[in-house]
DNA sequence: AAGGCGGGGCG
DNA sequence: CGCCCAGCCTT
């Protein structure tokens, strides 16, 4: 009995020393004042998450089924598409792109216009421009091979801290911690961080980096993100199904619903505009190209008034109309919400009796408007106007 | 540090 | 409706 007790005491001391060593090691570069406290339970999280990941791996076209390392091209392409975009939305685009441009070399040879057309509907169109620019850089300056250094990756257009870390971890299985919204939420909940986002981002990164394992860091990163997407969801997390519910400080304190906290955002302003849906005698729709900077840069659009703080006056409408003609008001209003404002569009329509030609304007067959490479807002406008 | 930049899903 | 995203870039 005494021997048993002694054994446990020794074991506990050993474990404690081990934890301390790991802890010191992980904090070697951080300042003492910023050193976050971390519970011993949290240290068991990586192992548990990797086990969970192995048993619940979600099928995605950029994830090899056999557990091998995915191609860096696929990792990069998928990660760019996944920026502020959910997996289900990105999958069909990934398939289209990989089918049409199977390698970074093919993508680098593509026309930017074709890339933009294939990207249409996915949003944040600067991503498509940067994607194409980046492909050219990788081919011309790196012989088509992605560098396996985080600093080099960070210099690439469209690759920020998250994506650089994601490529390092997932493509090269190198220790890195890609902090996305999921990773932040999981980290905040596990450690019961009360500080609100986005101010807490550096702190969360520190906590997350401390327990990132040397072993399978790529799978670990994907495990955390999968956990955030399926179990540790923003609202109503499924804690009863969580593989690390024994290590979660927020759950222990009953605070999973209020962590992470967020500083309130200011209300979105509203803007108003008129769109002109012109249909000619060939059953074609009038389109025009937007400037190559700003919202929907370089994308095709339905002509319209500028989007202003108040509904446009009759004079402003006449100022913007592509032709003097007898416009018919299409009943109803289109509401489209951007990140930073809400847009209300009314549609004016006319079936022209002739086929006018004009510079910087283009006609597209009305029955195949879905394939014109238009942003979703423009598809909404056309669908609404054709009813 | 703050703001511009899409779109879809969910409750 | 409002909220939330597998963020990056410019100013």
Coordinates of C-alpha atoms (C1' of nucleotides) in Angstrom, one line a residue:
Chain A
X1 CA 0.0 0.0 0.0
X2 CA 2.8 2.4 1.0
X3 CA 4.7 1.3 -2.1
X4 CA 1.7 2.1 -4.3
X5 CA 1.4 5.6 -2.8
X6 CA 5.1 6.2 -3.3
X7 CA 4.7 5.1 -6.9
X8 CA 1.9 7.6 -7.6
X9 CA 3.8 10.4 -5.9
X10 CA 6.8 9.8 -8.1
X11 CA 4.6 9.5 -11.2
X12 CA 2.8 12.7 -10.4
X13 CA 6.1 14.5 -9.9
X14 CA 7.4 13.2 -13.2
X15 CA 4.3 14.3 -15.0
X16 CA 4.5 17.7 -13.4
X17 CA 8.1 18.1 -14.4
X18 CA 7.4 17.0 -17.9
X19 CA 4.6 19.5 -18.3
X20 CA 6.8 22.2 -16.9
X21 CA 9.5 21.3 -19.4
X22 CA 7.0 21.4 -22.3
X23 CA 5.6 24.6 -21.0
X24 CA 9.0 26.3 -20.8
X25 CA 9.9 25.1 -24.2
X26 CA 6.8 26.4 -25.8
X27 CA 7.2 29.8 -24.1
X28 CA 10.8 30.2 -24.9
X29 CA 10.1 33.2 -27.2
X30 CA 7.3 34.9 -25.3
X31 CA 7.7 37.6 -22.8
X32 CA 7.1 36.6 -19.2
X33 CA 4.4 39.3 -18.7
X34 CA 2.4 37.9 -21.6
X35 CA 2.8 34.3 -20.5
X36 CA -0.7 32.8 -20.5
X37 CA -1.7 30.3 -17.9
X38 CA -2.6 27.0 -19.4
X39 CA -4.3 24.1 -17.7
X40 CA -2.8 20.7 -17.7
X41 CA -5.9 19.3 -19.2
X42 CA -5.5 21.4 -22.3
X43 CA -2.2 19.6 -23.1
X44 CA -4.1 16.4 -23.8
X45 CA -6.2 18.1 -26.5
X46 CA -4.0 17.5 -29.6
X47 CA -3.8 13.8 -29.1
X48 CA -7.6 13.5 -28.6
X49 CA -8.3 15.7 -31.6
X50 CA -6.1 13.7 -33.9
X51 CA -7.9 10.5 -32.8
X52 CA -11.2 12.1 -33.4
X53 CA -10.0 13.4 -36.8
X54 CA -8.9 10.0 -37.9
X55 CA -12.4 8.6 -37.1
X56 CA -14.4 11.4 -38.4
X57 CA -12.5 12.7 -41.4
X58 CA -14.7 14.7 -43.7
X59 CA -14.4 14.0 -47.4
X60 CA -13.2 17.0 -49.4
X61 CA -11.8 17.0 -52.9
X62 CA -8.5 18.5 -51.8
X63 CA -8.0 15.9 -49.1
X64 CA -6.3 12.6 -50.2
X65 CA -8.4 9.7 -49.0
X66 CA -5.3 7.6 -48.2
X67 CA -3.8 10.0 -45.7
X68 CA -0.9 11.0 -48.0
X69 CA 0.2 14.7 -48.2
X70 CA -2.0 16.7 -50.6
X71 CA -0.4 18.6 -53.5
X72 CA 0.6 22.1 -52.5
X73 CA -1.2 23.4 -55.6
X74 CA -4.5 21.9 -54.3
X75 CA -3.9 23.1 -50.8
X76 CA -3.2 26.6 -52.0
X77 CA -6.2 26.7 -54.4
X78 CA -8.6 25.4 -51.8
X79 CA -7.3 27.7 -49.0
X80 CA -7.7 30.7 -51.2
X81 CA -11.3 29.6 -52.0
X82 CA -12.0 28.9 -48.4
X83 CA -11.2 32.4 -47.2
X84 CA -14.4 33.7 -45.7
X85 CA -16.2 30.9 -47.6
X86 CA -17.7 27.7 -46.3
X87 CA -16.6 24.3 -47.5
X88 CA -19.9 23.4 -49.2
X89 CA -19.7 26.6 -51.2
X90 CA -16.1 26.2 -52.3
X91 CA -16.3 22.5 -53.4
X92 CA -17.9 22.9 -56.8
X93 CA -15.6 25.8 -57.6
X94 CA -12.6 23.8 -56.6
X95 CA -13.7 20.9 -58.9
X96 CA -14.2 23.3 -61.8
X97 CA -10.8 25.0 -61.4
X98 CA -8.9 21.8 -61.0
X99 CA -10.6 20.3 -64.0
X100 CA -9.9 23.2 -66.2
X101 CA -6.4 24.1 -64.8
X102 CA -5.0 20.8 -63.4
X103 CA -1.6 22.4 -62.5
X104 CA -0.1 25.7 -61.5
X105 CA 1.4 25.9 -64.9
X106 CA -1.9 25.7 -66.7
X107 CA -3.4 28.3 -64.3
X108 CA -0.5 30.6 -64.9
X109 CA -1.1 30.4 -68.7
X110 CA -4.8 31.1 -68.3
X111 CA -6.4 34.4 -69.3
X112 CA -7.4 36.6 -66.3
X113 CA -10.9 37.0 -67.8
X114 CA -11.4 33.3 -67.9
X115 CA -10.3 33.0 -64.3
X116 CA -12.7 35.8 -63.3
X117 CA -15.6 34.1 -65.1
X118 CA -15.0 30.8 -63.4
X119 CA -14.8 32.6 -60.1
X120 CA -18.1 34.4 -60.7
X121 CA -20.5 33.8 -57.8
X122 CA -17.8 33.0 -55.2
X123 CA -17.3 36.6 -54.2
X124 CA -14.3 38.7 -53.0
X125 CA -13.1 38.9 -56.6
X126 CA -9.7 40.3 -55.6
X127 CA -9.0 36.7 -54.6
X128 CA -9.3 35.6 -58.2
X129 CA -6.9 38.3 -59.4
X130 CA -4.4 37.5 -56.7
X131 CA -4.8 33.8 -57.5
X132 CA -3.8 34.4 -61.1
X133 CA -1.0 36.8 -60.2
X134 CA 0.3 34.3 -57.6
X135 CA 0.3 31.4 -60.1
X136 CA 2.5 33.4 -62.5
X137 CA 4.9 34.2 -59.7
X138 CA 5.2 30.6 -58.6
X139 CA 5.8 29.5 -62.2
X140 CA 8.2 32.3 -63.2
X141 CA 10.2 32.7 -59.9
X142 CA 9.8 29.3 -58.2
X143 CA 9.8 26.8 -61.1
X144 CA 6.2 26.0 -60.3
X145 CA 7.0 24.8 -56.8
X146 CA 5.6 26.4 -53.7
X147 CA 8.3 27.5 -51.2
X148 CA 8.1 25.7 -47.9
X149 CA 9.0 28.7 -45.8
X150 CA 6.3 30.7 -44.2
X151 CA 8.1 34.1 -44.8
X152 CA 8.3 33.3 -48.6
X153 CA 4.6 32.3 -48.7
X154 CA 3.6 35.5 -47.0
X155 CA 5.1 37.5 -49.8
X156 CA 2.7 35.9 -52.3
X157 CA -0.3 38.0 -53.3
X158 CA -3.5 36.8 -51.6
X159 CA -1.5 34.7 -49.0
X160 CA -1.8 36.2 -45.5
X161 CA -0.9 34.8 -42.1
X162 CA -3.7 32.2 -42.1
X163 CA -3.1 30.8 -45.6
X164 CA 0.7 30.7 -45.2
X165 CA 0.4 28.7 -42.0
X166 CA -2.3 26.5 -43.6
X167 CA 0.0 25.7 -46.5
X168 CA 2.9 25.0 -44.2
X169 CA 0.9 22.7 -42.0
X170 CA -1.3 20.9 -44.6
X171 CA 0.9 20.7 -47.6
X172 CA 4.3 20.3 -46.0
X173 CA 3.2 18.9 -42.6
X174 CA 5.4 21.5 -40.9
X175 CA 4.5 22.9 -37.5
X176 CA 2.4 26.0 -38.0
X177 CA -0.9 27.3 -36.6
X178 CA -3.4 28.6 -39.1
X179 CA -5.7 30.8 -37.1
X180 CA -9.1 31.1 -38.8
X181 CA -12.4 31.9 -37.3
X182 CA -12.9 28.2 -36.2
X183 CA -9.5 27.9 -34.7
X184 CA -10.0 31.2 -32.7
X185 CA -13.4 30.1 -31.4
X186 CA -12.2 26.6 -30.4
X187 CA -9.1 28.1 -28.6
X188 CA -11.2 30.8 -26.9
X189 CA -13.7 28.2 -25.6
X190 CA -11.1 25.7 -24.5
X191 CA -9.2 28.3 -22.4
X192 CA -12.3 30.4 -21.5
X193 CA -10.9 33.6 -22.9
X194 CA -13.1 36.5 -21.7
X195 CA -11.3 39.1 -23.8
X196 CA -13.5 40.0 -26.9
X197 CA -12.6 39.5 -30.5
X198 CA -10.9 40.9 -32.5
X199 CA -8.7 42.3 -29.7
X200 CA -8.1 38.8 -28.4
X201 CA -6.6 37.5 -31.6
X202 CA -2.9 37.8 -30.6
X203 CA -3.6 36.1 -27.3
X204 CA -5.6 33.3 -28.9
X205 CA -2.7 32.7 -31.4
X206 CA -0.4 32.4 -28.4
X207 CA -2.6 29.9 -26.7
X208 CA -3.0 27.9 -29.9
X209 CA 0.6 27.9 -30.7
X210 CA 1.6 26.6 -27.3
X211 CA -0.2 23.3 -27.8
X212 CA 0.4 22.8 -31.6
X213 CA 2.0 19.4 -31.8
X214 CA 5.2 18.5 -33.7
X215 CA 3.4 15.3 -34.7
X216 CA 1.0 15.6 -37.7
X217 CA 0.6 19.4 -37.4
X218 CA -1.3 19.5 -40.7
X219 CA -3.9 16.9 -39.6
X220 CA -4.1 18.7 -36.2
X221 CA -4.9 22.0 -37.9
X222 CA -7.6 20.4 -40.0
X223 CA -8.9 18.6 -37.0
X224 CA -9.4 21.9 -35.1
X225 CA -11.0 23.5 -38.0
X226 CA -13.3 20.5 -38.6
X227 CA -14.2 20.6 -34.9
X228 CA -15.1 24.3 -35.2
X229 CA -17.2 23.7 -38.3
X230 CA -19.2 20.7 -37.0
X231 CA -19.1 20.5 -33.2
X232 CA -17.8 23.7 -31.7
X233 CA -20.1 25.8 -33.8
X234 CA -20.7 29.5 -33.2
X235 CA -24.2 28.9 -31.8
X236 CA -25.4 25.9 -29.9
X237 CA -22.2 23.9 -29.9
X238 CA -22.6 20.1 -29.6
X239 CA -20.6 19.7 -26.5
X240 CA -22.0 16.3 -25.7
X241 CA -20.3 15.0 -28.9
X242 CA -17.1 16.9 -28.4
X243 CA -13.9 14.8 -28.1
X244 CA -12.3 17.3 -25.8
X245 CA -15.3 18.2 -23.6
X246 CA -13.3 17.0 -20.6
X247 CA -10.7 19.7 -21.3
X248 CA -12.9 22.7 -22.0
X249 CA -12.9 25.5 -19.4
X250 CA -15.9 27.3 -21.0
X251 CA -17.9 24.1 -20.7
X252 CA -16.8 23.7 -17.1
X253 CA -18.0 27.2 -16.3
X254 CA -21.1 26.9 -18.4
X255 CA -20.0 29.7 -20.7
X256 CA -19.9 28.1 -24.1
X257 CA -22.7 30.3 -25.3
X258 CA -21.0 33.6 -24.4
X259 CA -17.4 32.8 -25.4
X260 CA -15.9 34.0 -27.6
X261 CA -17.2 37.5 -26.9
X262 CA -17.2 40.0 -29.7
X263 CA -17.1 43.7 -29.7
X264 CA -20.3 45.0 -31.3
X265 CA -20.2 46.1 -34.9
X266 CA -21.7 49.3 -36.1
X267 CA -24.9 49.1 -38.1
X268 CA -24.7 48.7 -41.8
X269 CA -25.7 51.8 -43.8
X270 CA -28.3 51.4 -46.6
X271 CA -27.7 52.4 -50.2
X272 CA -30.1 52.6 -53.1
X273 CA -29.9 52.2 -56.9
X274 CA -31.7 51.5 -60.1
X275 CA -30.7 48.8 -62.6
X276 CA -31.7 48.9 -66.3
X277 CA -32.6 45.6 -67.8
X278 CA -32.5 46.1 -71.6
X279 CA -33.6 43.3 -73.9
X280 CA -33.1 43.7 -77.7
X281 CA -34.8 42.1 -80.6
X282 CA -32.3 39.2 -80.5
X283 CA -33.4 38.4 -77.0
X284 CA -30.1 39.6 -75.6
X285 CA -29.4 41.5 -72.3
X286 CA -27.3 44.6 -72.1
X287 CA -24.2 44.3 -69.9
X288 CA -21.1 46.4 -69.2
X289 CA -17.8 45.9 -67.6
X290 CA -17.0 47.5 -64.2
X291 CA -13.8 49.3 -63.5
X292 CA -10.9 47.1 -62.5
X293 CA -10.8 48.5 -58.9
X294 CA -13.3 48.5 -56.1
X295 CA -16.5 46.5 -55.7
X296 CA -16.9 43.7 -58.4
X297 CA -13.6 44.9 -60.0
X298 CA -13.5 44.0 -63.6
X299 CA -16.7 42.0 -63.5
X300 CA -19.6 42.4 -65.9
X301 CA -22.8 44.1 -64.6
X302 CA -26.2 45.2 -65.5
X303 CA -26.1 49.0 -66.2
X304 CA -27.5 51.2 -63.5
X305 CA -27.4 54.3 -61.4
X306 CA -24.6 54.8 -58.8
X307 CA -25.6 53.4 -55.4
X308 CA -26.3 56.4 -53.2
X309 CA -27.4 57.0 -49.6
X310 CA -30.9 58.0 -50.8
X311 CA -33.0 56.6 -53.6
X312 CA -32.0 58.3 -56.8
X313 CA -34.1 61.2 -58.1
X314 CA -35.8 61.2 -61.5
X315 CA -33.0 63.4 -62.8
X316 CA -30.3 61.0 -61.5
X317 CA -32.1 58.1 -63.1
X318 CA -32.3 59.8 -66.5
X319 CA -28.6 60.7 -66.1
X320 CA -27.7 57.0 -65.9
X321 CA -30.0 55.4 -68.4
X322 CA -28.2 53.8 -71.3
X323 CA -30.9 54.9 -73.7
X324 CA -33.8 57.2 -73.8
X325 CA -36.7 54.9 -73.9
X326 CA -40.0 53.9 -72.2
X327 CA -38.8 52.2 -69.1
X328 CA -41.3 49.8 -67.3
X329 CA -41.0 49.5 -63.5
X330 CA -40.5 45.9 -62.4
X331 CA -42.5 45.4 -59.2
X332 CA -40.6 44.6 -56.1
X333 CA -37.1 45.4 -54.6
X334 CA -33.9 43.4 -54.6
X335 CA -32.1 43.4 -51.2
X336 CA -28.4 42.5 -51.3
X337 CA -26.2 42.6 -48.2
X338 CA -22.5 43.3 -48.5
X339 CA -20.0 43.2 -45.7
X340 CA -20.2 46.9 -45.1
X341 CA -23.6 48.1 -46.5
X342 CA -27.1 47.0 -47.5
X343 CA -28.2 47.6 -51.0
X344 CA -31.7 48.1 -52.3
X345 CA -32.1 47.8 -56.1
X346 CA -35.2 48.5 -58.2
X347 CA -35.3 47.3 -61.7
X348 CA -36.5 49.2 -64.8
X349 CA -37.0 47.1 -67.9
X350 CA -37.5 47.6 -71.6
X351 CA -37.9 45.4 -74.6
X352 CA -36.2 47.4 -77.4
X353 CA -37.5 47.4 -80.9
X354 CA -34.1 47.5 -82.3
X355 CA -30.5 46.5 -81.6
X356 CA -28.4 49.5 -80.6
X357 CA -24.6 49.3 -80.7
X358 CA -22.4 51.2 -78.3
X359 CA -18.8 51.1 -77.0
X360 CA -18.1 49.5 -73.7
X361 CA -21.5 47.8 -73.8
X362 CA -22.0 44.1 -74.5
X363 CA -25.1 42.0 -75.3
X364 CA -25.5 38.6 -73.8
X365 CA -28.1 36.0 -74.8
X366 CA -31.0 36.2 -72.2
X367 CA -31.6 32.5 -72.0
X368 CA -28.0 31.7 -70.9
X369 CA -27.4 34.7 -68.6
X370 CA -26.4 32.3 -65.8
X371 CA -23.2 31.4 -67.8
X372 CA -22.1 35.0 -68.4
X373 CA -19.7 35.0 -65.4
X374 CA -21.8 37.5 -63.5
X375 CA -21.7 38.2 -59.7
X376 CA -24.6 36.8 -57.8
X377 CA -26.1 40.3 -57.3
X378 CA -26.4 40.7 -61.1
X379 CA -27.9 37.2 -61.5
X380 CA -30.5 38.3 -58.9
X381 CA -31.3 41.5 -60.9
X382 CA -31.7 39.7 -64.2
X383 CA -33.8 36.9 -62.7
X384 CA -36.0 39.5 -61.0
X385 CA -36.3 41.5 -64.2
X386 CA -37.1 38.6 -66.5
X387 CA -40.1 37.5 -64.4
Chain B
dA1 C1' -6.2 50.1 -36.4
dA2 C1' -9.9 50.5 -39.4
dG3 C1' -12.4 49.9 -43.4
dG4 C1' -13.3 47.8 -48.1
dC5 C1' -14.4 43.6 -50.2
dG6 C1' -19.4 38.7 -51.6
dG7 C1' -22.0 35.4 -50.8
dG8 C1' -24.6 31.7 -48.6
dG9 C1' -26.4 29.3 -44.6
dC10 C1' -28.7 29.3 -40.4
dG11 C1' -32.0 30.2 -36.5
Chain C
dC1 C1' -34.3 39.7 -40.6
dG2 C1' -29.3 39.5 -38.1
dC3 C1' -25.3 36.8 -37.4
dC4 C1' -21.5 34.0 -38.8
dC5 C1' -18.2 32.8 -41.3
dA6 C1' -11.6 27.9 -43.5
dG7 C1' -9.1 36.4 -44.4
dC8 C1' -6.4 39.7 -47.3
dC9 C1' -5.1 44.2 -48.7
dT10 C1' -4.9 49.2 -48.5
dT11 C1' -4.8 53.4 -46.1

